[in-house]
Coordinates of C-alpha atoms in Angstrom, one line a residue:
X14 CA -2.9 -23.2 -12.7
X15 CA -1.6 -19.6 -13.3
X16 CA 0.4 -18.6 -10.2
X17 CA 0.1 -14.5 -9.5
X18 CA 2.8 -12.9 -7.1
X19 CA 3.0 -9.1 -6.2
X20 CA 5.4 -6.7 -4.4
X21 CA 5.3 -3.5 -3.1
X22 CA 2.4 -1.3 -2.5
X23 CA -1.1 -1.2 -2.3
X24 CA -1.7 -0.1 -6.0
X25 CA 0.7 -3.0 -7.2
X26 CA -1.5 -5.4 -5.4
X27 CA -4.5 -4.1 -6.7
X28 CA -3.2 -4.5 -10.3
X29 CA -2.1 -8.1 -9.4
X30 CA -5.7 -8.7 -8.9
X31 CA -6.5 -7.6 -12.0
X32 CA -4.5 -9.6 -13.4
X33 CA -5.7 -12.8 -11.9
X34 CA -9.4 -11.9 -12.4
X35 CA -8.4 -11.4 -16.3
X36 CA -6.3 -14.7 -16.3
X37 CA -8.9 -16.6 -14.5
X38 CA -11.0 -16.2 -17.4
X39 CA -9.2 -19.4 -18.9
X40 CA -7.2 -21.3 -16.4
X41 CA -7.2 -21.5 -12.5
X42 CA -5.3 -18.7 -10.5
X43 CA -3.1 -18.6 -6.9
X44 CA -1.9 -16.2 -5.6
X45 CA 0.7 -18.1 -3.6
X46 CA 4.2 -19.8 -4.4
X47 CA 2.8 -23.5 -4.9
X48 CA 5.6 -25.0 -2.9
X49 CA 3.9 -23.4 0.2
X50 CA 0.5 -24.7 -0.3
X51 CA -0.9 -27.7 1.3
X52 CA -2.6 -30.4 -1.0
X53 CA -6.3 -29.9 0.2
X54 CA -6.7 -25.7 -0.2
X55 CA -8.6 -24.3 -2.4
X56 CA -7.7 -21.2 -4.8
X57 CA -9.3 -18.9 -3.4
X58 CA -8.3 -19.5 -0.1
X59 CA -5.2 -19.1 -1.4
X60 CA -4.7 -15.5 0.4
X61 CA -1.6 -13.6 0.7
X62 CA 0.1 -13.6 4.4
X63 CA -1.5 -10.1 4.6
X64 CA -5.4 -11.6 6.0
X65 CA -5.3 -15.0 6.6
X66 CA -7.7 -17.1 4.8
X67 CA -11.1 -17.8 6.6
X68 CA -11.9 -20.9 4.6
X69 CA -15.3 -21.8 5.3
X70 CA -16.3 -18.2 4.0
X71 CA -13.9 -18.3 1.2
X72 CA -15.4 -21.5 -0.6
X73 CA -18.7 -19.8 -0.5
X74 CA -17.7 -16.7 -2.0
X75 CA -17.9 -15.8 -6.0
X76 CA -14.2 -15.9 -5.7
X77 CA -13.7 -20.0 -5.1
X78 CA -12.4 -22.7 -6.9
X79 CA -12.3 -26.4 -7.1
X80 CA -8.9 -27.8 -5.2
X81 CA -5.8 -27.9 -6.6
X82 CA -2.9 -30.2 -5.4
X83 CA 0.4 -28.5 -5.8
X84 CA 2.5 -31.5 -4.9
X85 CA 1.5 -32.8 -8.5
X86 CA 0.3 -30.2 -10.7
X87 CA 3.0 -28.2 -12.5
X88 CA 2.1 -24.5 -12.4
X89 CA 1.5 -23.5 -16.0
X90 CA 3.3 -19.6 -16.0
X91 CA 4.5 -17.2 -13.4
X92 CA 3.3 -13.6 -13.6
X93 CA 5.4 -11.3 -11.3
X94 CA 3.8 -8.2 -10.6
X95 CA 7.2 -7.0 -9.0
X96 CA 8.4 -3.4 -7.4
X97 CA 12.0 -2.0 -7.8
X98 CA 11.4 1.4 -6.0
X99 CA 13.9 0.4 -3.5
X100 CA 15.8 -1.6 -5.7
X101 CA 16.1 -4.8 -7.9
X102 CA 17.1 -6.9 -5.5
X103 CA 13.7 -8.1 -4.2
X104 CA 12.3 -8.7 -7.6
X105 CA 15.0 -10.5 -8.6
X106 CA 15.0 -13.0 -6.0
X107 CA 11.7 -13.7 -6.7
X108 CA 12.5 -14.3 -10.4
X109 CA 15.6 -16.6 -9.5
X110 CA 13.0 -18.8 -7.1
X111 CA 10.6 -19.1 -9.6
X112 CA 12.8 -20.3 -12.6
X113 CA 14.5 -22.5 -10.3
X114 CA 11.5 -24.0 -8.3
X115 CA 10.0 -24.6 -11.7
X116 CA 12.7 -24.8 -14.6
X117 CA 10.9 -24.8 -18.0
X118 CA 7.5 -23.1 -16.7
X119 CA 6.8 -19.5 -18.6
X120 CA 7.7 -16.3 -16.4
X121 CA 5.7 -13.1 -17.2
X122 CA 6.7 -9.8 -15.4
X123 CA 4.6 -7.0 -14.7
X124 CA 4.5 -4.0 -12.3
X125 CA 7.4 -1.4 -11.9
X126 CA 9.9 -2.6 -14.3
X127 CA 12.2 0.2 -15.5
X128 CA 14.7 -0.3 -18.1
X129 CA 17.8 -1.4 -15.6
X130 CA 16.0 -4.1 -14.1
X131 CA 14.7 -5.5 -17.2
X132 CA 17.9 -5.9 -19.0
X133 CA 19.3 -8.0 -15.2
X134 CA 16.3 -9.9 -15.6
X135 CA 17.1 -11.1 -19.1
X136 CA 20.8 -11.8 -17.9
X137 CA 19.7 -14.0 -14.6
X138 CA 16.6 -16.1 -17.1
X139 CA 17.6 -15.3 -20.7
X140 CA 13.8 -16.7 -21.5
X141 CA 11.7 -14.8 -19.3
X142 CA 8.7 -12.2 -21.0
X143 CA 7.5 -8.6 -20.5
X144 CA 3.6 -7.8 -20.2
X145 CA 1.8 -5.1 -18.9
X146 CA -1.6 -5.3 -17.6
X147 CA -3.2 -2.8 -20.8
X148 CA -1.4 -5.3 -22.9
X149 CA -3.6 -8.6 -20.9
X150 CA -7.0 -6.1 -20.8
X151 CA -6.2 -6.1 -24.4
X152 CA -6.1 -9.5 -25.6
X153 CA -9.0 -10.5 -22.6
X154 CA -12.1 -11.6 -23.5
X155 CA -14.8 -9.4 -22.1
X156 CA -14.9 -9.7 -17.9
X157 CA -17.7 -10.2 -16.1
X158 CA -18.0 -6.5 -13.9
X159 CA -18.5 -8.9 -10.9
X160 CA -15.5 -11.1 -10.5
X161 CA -13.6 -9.8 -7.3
X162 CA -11.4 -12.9 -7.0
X163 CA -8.8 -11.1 -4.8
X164 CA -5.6 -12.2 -2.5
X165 CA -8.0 -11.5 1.0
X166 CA -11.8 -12.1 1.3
X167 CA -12.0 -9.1 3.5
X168 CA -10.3 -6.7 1.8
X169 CA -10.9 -5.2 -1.5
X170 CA -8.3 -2.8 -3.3
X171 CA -9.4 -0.7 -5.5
X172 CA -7.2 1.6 -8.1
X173 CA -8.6 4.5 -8.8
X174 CA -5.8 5.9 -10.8
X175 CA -2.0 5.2 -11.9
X176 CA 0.8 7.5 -13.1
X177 CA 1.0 11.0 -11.7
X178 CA 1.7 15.0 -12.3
X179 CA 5.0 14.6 -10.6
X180 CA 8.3 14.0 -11.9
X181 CA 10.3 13.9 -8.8
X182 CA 14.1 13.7 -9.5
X183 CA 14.9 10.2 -6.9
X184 CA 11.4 8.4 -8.4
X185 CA 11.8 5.4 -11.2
X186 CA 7.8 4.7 -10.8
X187 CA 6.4 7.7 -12.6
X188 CA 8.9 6.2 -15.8
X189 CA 6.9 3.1 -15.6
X190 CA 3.5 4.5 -15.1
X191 CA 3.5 7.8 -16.9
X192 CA 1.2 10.4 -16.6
X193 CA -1.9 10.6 -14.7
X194 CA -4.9 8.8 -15.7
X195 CA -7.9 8.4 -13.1
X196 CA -10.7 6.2 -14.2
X197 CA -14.2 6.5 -14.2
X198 CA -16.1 7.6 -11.0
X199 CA -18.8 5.2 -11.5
X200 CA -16.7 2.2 -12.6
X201 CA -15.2 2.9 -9.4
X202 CA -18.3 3.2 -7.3
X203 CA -19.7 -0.1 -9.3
X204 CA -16.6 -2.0 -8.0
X205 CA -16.7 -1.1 -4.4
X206 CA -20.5 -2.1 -4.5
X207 CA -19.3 -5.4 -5.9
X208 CA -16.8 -5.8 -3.1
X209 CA -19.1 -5.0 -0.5
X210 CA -21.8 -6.9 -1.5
X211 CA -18.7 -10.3 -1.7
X212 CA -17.7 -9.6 1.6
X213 CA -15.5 -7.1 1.9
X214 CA -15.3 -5.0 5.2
X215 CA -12.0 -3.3 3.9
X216 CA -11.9 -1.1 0.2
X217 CA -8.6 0.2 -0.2
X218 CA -9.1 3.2 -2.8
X219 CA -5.2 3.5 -4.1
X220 CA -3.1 4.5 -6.8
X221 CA 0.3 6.0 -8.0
X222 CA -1.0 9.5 -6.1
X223 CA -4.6 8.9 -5.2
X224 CA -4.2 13.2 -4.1
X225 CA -4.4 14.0 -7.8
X226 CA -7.4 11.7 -8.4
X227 CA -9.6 13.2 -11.1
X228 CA -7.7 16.4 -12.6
X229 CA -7.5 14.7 -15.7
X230 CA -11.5 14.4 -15.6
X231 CA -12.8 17.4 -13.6
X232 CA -13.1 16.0 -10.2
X233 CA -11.2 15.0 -7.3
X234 CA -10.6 12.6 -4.2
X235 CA -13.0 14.0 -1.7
X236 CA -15.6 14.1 -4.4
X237 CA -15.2 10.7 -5.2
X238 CA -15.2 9.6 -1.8
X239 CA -18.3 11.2 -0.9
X240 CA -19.1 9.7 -4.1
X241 CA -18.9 6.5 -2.8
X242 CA -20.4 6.9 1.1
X243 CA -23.8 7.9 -0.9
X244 CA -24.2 5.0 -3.3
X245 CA -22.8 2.2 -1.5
X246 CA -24.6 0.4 0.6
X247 CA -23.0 -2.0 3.3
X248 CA -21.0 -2.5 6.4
X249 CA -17.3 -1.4 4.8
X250 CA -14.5 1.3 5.9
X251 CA -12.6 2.6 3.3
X252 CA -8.8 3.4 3.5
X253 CA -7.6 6.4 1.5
X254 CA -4.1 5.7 -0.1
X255 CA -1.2 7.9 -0.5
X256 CA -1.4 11.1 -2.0
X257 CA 1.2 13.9 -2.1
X258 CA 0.5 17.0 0.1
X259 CA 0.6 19.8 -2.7
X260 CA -2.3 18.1 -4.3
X261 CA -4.6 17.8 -1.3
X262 CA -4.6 21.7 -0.2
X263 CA -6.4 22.6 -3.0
X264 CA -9.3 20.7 -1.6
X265 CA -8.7 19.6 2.4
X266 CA -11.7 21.5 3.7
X267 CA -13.6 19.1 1.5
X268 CA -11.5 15.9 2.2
X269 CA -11.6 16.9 5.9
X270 CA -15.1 16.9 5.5
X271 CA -15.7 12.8 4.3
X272 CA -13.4 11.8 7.5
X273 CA -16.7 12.8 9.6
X274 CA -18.1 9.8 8.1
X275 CA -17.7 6.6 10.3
X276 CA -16.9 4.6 7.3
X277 CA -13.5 6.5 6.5
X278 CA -10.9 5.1 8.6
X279 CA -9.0 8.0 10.2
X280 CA -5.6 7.7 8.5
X281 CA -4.2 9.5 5.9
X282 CA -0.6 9.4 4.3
X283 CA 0.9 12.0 2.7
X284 CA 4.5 11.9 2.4
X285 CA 6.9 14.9 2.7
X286 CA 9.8 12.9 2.3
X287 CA 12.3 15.8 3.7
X288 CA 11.7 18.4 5.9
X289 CA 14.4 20.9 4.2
X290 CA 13.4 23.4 1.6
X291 CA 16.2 22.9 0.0
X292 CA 16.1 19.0 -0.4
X293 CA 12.7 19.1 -1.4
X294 CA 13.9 21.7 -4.1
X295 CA 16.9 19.1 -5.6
X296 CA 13.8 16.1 -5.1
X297 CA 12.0 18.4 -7.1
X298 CA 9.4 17.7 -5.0
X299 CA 6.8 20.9 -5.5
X300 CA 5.7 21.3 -2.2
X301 CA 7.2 22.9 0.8
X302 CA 7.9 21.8 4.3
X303 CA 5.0 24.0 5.2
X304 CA 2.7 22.5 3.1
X305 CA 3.2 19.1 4.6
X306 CA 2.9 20.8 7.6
X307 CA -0.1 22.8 7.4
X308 CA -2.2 19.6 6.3
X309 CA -0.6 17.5 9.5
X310 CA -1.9 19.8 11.7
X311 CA -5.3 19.9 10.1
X312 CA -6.5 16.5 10.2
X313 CA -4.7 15.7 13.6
X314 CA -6.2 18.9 15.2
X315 CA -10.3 18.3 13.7
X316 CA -9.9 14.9 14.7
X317 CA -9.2 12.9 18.0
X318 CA -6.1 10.4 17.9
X319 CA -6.2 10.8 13.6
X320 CA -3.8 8.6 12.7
X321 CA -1.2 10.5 10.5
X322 CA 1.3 8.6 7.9
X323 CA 4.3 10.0 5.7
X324 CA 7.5 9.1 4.5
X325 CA 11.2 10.5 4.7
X326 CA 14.3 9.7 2.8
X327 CA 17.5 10.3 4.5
X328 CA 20.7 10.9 2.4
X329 CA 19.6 12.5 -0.6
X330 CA 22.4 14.2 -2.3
X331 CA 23.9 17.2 -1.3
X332 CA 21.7 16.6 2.2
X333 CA 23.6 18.4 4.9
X334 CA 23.5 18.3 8.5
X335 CA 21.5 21.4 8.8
X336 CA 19.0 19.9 6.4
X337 CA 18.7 16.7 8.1
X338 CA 18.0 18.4 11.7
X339 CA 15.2 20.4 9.4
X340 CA 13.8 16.9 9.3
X341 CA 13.4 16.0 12.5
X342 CA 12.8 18.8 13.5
X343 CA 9.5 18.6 11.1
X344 CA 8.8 14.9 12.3
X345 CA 9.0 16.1 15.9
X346 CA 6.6 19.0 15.0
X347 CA 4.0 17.1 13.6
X348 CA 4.4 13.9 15.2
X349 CA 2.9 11.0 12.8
X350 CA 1.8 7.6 14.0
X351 CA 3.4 5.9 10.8
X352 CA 6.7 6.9 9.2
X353 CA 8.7 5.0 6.5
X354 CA 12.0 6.1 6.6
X355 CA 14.3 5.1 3.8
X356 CA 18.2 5.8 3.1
X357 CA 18.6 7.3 -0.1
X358 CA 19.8 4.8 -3.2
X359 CA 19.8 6.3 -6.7
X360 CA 17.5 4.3 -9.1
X361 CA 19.2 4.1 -12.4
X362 CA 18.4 6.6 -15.4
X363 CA 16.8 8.5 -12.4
X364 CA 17.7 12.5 -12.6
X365 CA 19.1 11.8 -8.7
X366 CA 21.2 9.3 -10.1
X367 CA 22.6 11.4 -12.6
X368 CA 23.1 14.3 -9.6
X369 CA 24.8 11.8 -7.1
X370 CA 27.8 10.6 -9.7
X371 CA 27.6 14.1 -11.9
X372 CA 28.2 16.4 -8.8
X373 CA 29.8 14.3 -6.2
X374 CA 27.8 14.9 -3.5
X375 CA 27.0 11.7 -2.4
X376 CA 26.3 11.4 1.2
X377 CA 28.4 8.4 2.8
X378 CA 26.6 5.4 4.0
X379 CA 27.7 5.5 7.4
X380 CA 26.0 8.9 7.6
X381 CA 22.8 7.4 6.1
X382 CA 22.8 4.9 8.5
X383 CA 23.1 7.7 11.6
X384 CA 21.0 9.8 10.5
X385 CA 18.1 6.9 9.9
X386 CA 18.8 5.8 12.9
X387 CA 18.0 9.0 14.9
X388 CA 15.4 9.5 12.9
X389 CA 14.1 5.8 14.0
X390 CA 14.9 6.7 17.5
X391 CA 12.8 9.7 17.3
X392 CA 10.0 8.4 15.4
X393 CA 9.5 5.5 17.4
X394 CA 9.3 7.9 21.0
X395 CA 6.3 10.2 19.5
X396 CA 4.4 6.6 18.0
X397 CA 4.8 5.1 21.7
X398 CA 3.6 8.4 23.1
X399 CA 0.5 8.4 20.5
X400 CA -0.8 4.9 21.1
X401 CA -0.1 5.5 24.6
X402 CA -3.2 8.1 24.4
X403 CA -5.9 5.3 23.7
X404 CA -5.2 3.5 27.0
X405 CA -8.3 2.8 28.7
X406 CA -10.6 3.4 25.7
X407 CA -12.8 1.1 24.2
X408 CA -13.1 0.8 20.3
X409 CA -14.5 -1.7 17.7
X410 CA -11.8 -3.6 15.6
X411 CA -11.7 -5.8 12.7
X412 CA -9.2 -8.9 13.1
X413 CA -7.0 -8.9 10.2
X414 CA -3.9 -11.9 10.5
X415 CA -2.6 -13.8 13.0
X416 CA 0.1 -12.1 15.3
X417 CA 3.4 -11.6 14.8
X418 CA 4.0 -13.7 18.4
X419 CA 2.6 -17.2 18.8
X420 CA -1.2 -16.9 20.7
X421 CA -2.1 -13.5 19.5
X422 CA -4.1 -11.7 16.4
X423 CA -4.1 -8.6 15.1
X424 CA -7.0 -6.0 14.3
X425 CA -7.5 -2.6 13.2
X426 CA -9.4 -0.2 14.9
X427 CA -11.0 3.0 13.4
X428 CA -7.9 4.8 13.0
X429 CA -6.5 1.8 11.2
X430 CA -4.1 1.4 13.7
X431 CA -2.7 -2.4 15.0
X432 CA -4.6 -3.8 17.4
X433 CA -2.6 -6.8 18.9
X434 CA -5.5 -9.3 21.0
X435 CA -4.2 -12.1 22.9
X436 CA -6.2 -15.0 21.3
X437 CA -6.7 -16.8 18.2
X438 CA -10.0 -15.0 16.3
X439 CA -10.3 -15.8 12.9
X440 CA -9.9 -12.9 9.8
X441 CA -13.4 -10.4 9.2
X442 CA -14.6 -11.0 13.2
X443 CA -15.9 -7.3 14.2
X444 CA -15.0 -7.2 18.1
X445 CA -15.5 -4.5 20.8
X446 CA -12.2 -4.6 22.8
X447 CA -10.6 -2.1 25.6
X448 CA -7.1 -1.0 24.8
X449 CA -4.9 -1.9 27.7
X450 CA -1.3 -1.2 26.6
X451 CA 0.4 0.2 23.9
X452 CA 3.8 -0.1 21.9
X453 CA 5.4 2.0 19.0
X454 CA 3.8 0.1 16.4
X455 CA 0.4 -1.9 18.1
X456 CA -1.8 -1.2 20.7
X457 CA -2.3 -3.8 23.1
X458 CA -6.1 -4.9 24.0
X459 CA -8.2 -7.4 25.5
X460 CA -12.0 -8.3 23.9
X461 CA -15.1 -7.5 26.1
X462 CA -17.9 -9.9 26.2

């Protein structure tokens, strides 16, 4: 047994599962730290916390396995797929658990794993190993085009490119990754038929920057979308993933466009990550304020309740106050459903790292931790207000995992936002359900018969 662990985002997870479908080629693969299995599950139920298993459909899909007992069996290697964007520390508690859970048993690391983080990793488990997955496509005997073994039996991710044509100054990814490289439009296609026809009501298309799919190759994200909604046949929504804003003007009429489609779920993150010029100019960021906004208020004025995602770092060197009330005042202005906000740490050999010690203008952590928290404040008053708007609608929702409080499950609605159901409904059930209250980050609802 060949245990496969990711971090981080949606493109990390998909590569994961890339990973297992190539190692599965010559040895059973979980996706879950053995100590937390129980004796009688199978492999394939072995589903991250993300969608719990549905068992009966998972031993009946192409994706299961005999059982494997885990209070016996010795796992044979660890592959961490691990993310440092916001640091080492998660990865490396991950490490530290597996070596010491299992002394003896090989650890392979994959994912983002910049220079700094490899050389701690060698110092906390002298004997651990570096892979990448070109390196395990490589040395793979040829895959059979419809293995979809995957962490959920409900929802299928699917890269559609990795690096980028960005090199902004706070970012270790793009160090890891490289440059852009977007694959094949019909490889892509063939895979989401194969995930659709497994089972999947969920394909996450993802990547580094999914905005700047298909530049390399003469195409681009709305073509491939469209792409997709005309060859694939099935009951499936597809969830666009991140893409940065300067990339999506040069076709949003056309993206716009697909989102007409019921099978696009209504949510879209583009991350502006500061709402000063000036910021954005140190980032080295390449779009404008303005930019960001311009797109907000596209898809959130074409389309009812759109459900609008982006990201802000607070902190940034050299961030004044003037440039932090610049970014609320831009979340304020275009008032997104999601937000990640993140206080600034420099990533080593980062050009921001190099800024923060070379020029002293580091901002202090106890102005971080303001100014994220009036950011928090803020951001959690216009998500309250913007659930509060789908009171007393009905909508169809997918359940998804059980709830974060005891009795309840959640589900996703067309706008992929939370649905919170009192009741215990198993993962893939498709429900009609009225929406009855609402809360920063869930709306509250009850099923109809």
């Amino acid at each position: 047994m060949i245990v496969v662990l990711s971090q981080g985002c949606a493109a990390n997870f998909g590569d994961g599962e890339k990973i297992a479908r190539i190692l599965s080629q010559k040895s059973e693969v979980t996706f879950e730290f053995p100590e937390a299995k129980p004796a009688h599950s199978t492999r394939a139920a072995s589903f991250s916390s993300k969608t719990p298993a549905n068992l009966e459909n998972a031993e009946n899909s192409t994706s299961a396995a005999n059982p494997v007992d885990f209070r016996t069996e010795k796992p044979e290697a660890f592959y961490l797929n691990v993310c440092t964007v916001k640091g080492n520390a998660g990865a490396m508690k991950l490490l530290r658990k597996a070596a010491s859970t299992f002394p003896g048993v090989p650890i392979y690391i994959t994912g983002c794993a910049p220079k700094d983080f490899r050389e701690e990793a060698l110092r906390a488990v002298p004997s651990v190993q570096f892979t990448s997955l070109k390196e395990l496509e490589d040395s793979a005997h040829s895959a059979n085009s419809r293995n979809v073994l995957r962490e959920s039996p409900f929802v299928g991710i699917v890269n559609i490119e990795e690096g980028c044509l960005d090199a902004c100054a706070f970012c270790s990814t793009h160090l890891v990754k490289g440059r852009l490289h977007s694959f094949a439009p019909q490889t892509i296609v063939d895979q989401v038929q194969a995930l659709v026809d497994d089972g999947c009501l969920e394909i996450q298309l993802t990547g580094q920057d999914c905005a700047c799919y298909g530049f390399d190759i003469g195409t681009n994200l709305a073509e491939l979308t469209q792409r997709i909604l005309t060859h694939v046949n099935g009951n499936y929504r597809i969830r666009l993933g991140m893409g940065n804003p300067r990339h999506v003007l040069g076709y949003q009429e056309a993206l716009l466009d697909c989102f007409t489609d019921n099978r696009i779920y209504k949510f879209i993150h583009i991350p502006v990550q500061s709402g000063s010029e000036n910021v954005l100019k140190a980032m080295n960021r390449r779009h404008t304020a303005r930019d960001y906004a311009t797109l907000a208020h596209a898809f959130t004025e074409r389309f009812r309740k759109f459900t609008l995602s982006t990201d802000l770092i607070v902190g940034y060197p050299g961030e004044t106050a003037a440039d932090f009330n610049d970014t609320l005042k831009l979340l304020k202005e275009t008032r997104p459903t999601v937000c990640n906000i993140t206080r600034f740490v420099a990533r080593p050999g980062t050009v921001a790292a190099r800024l923060e010690t070379a020029s002293n203008q580091a901002v202090p952590d106890d102005i971080k931790h303001e100014r994220s928290a009036i950011l928090a404040e803020a951001f959690q008053q216009i998500a309250l207000e913007n659930n509060r708007e789908w009171i007393g609608d009905e909508c169809i929702v997918v359940t998804e995992k059980p709830g974060y409080r005891a009795g309840t499950t959640i589900a996703r609605n067309e706008a992929y936002r939370p649905v919170a159901l009192q009741g215990t409904f198993p993962a893939g059930q498709t429900l009609r359900v009225r929406i009855t209250g609402a809360e920063p980050f869930a709306l509250l609802a009850e099923p109809l018969a």
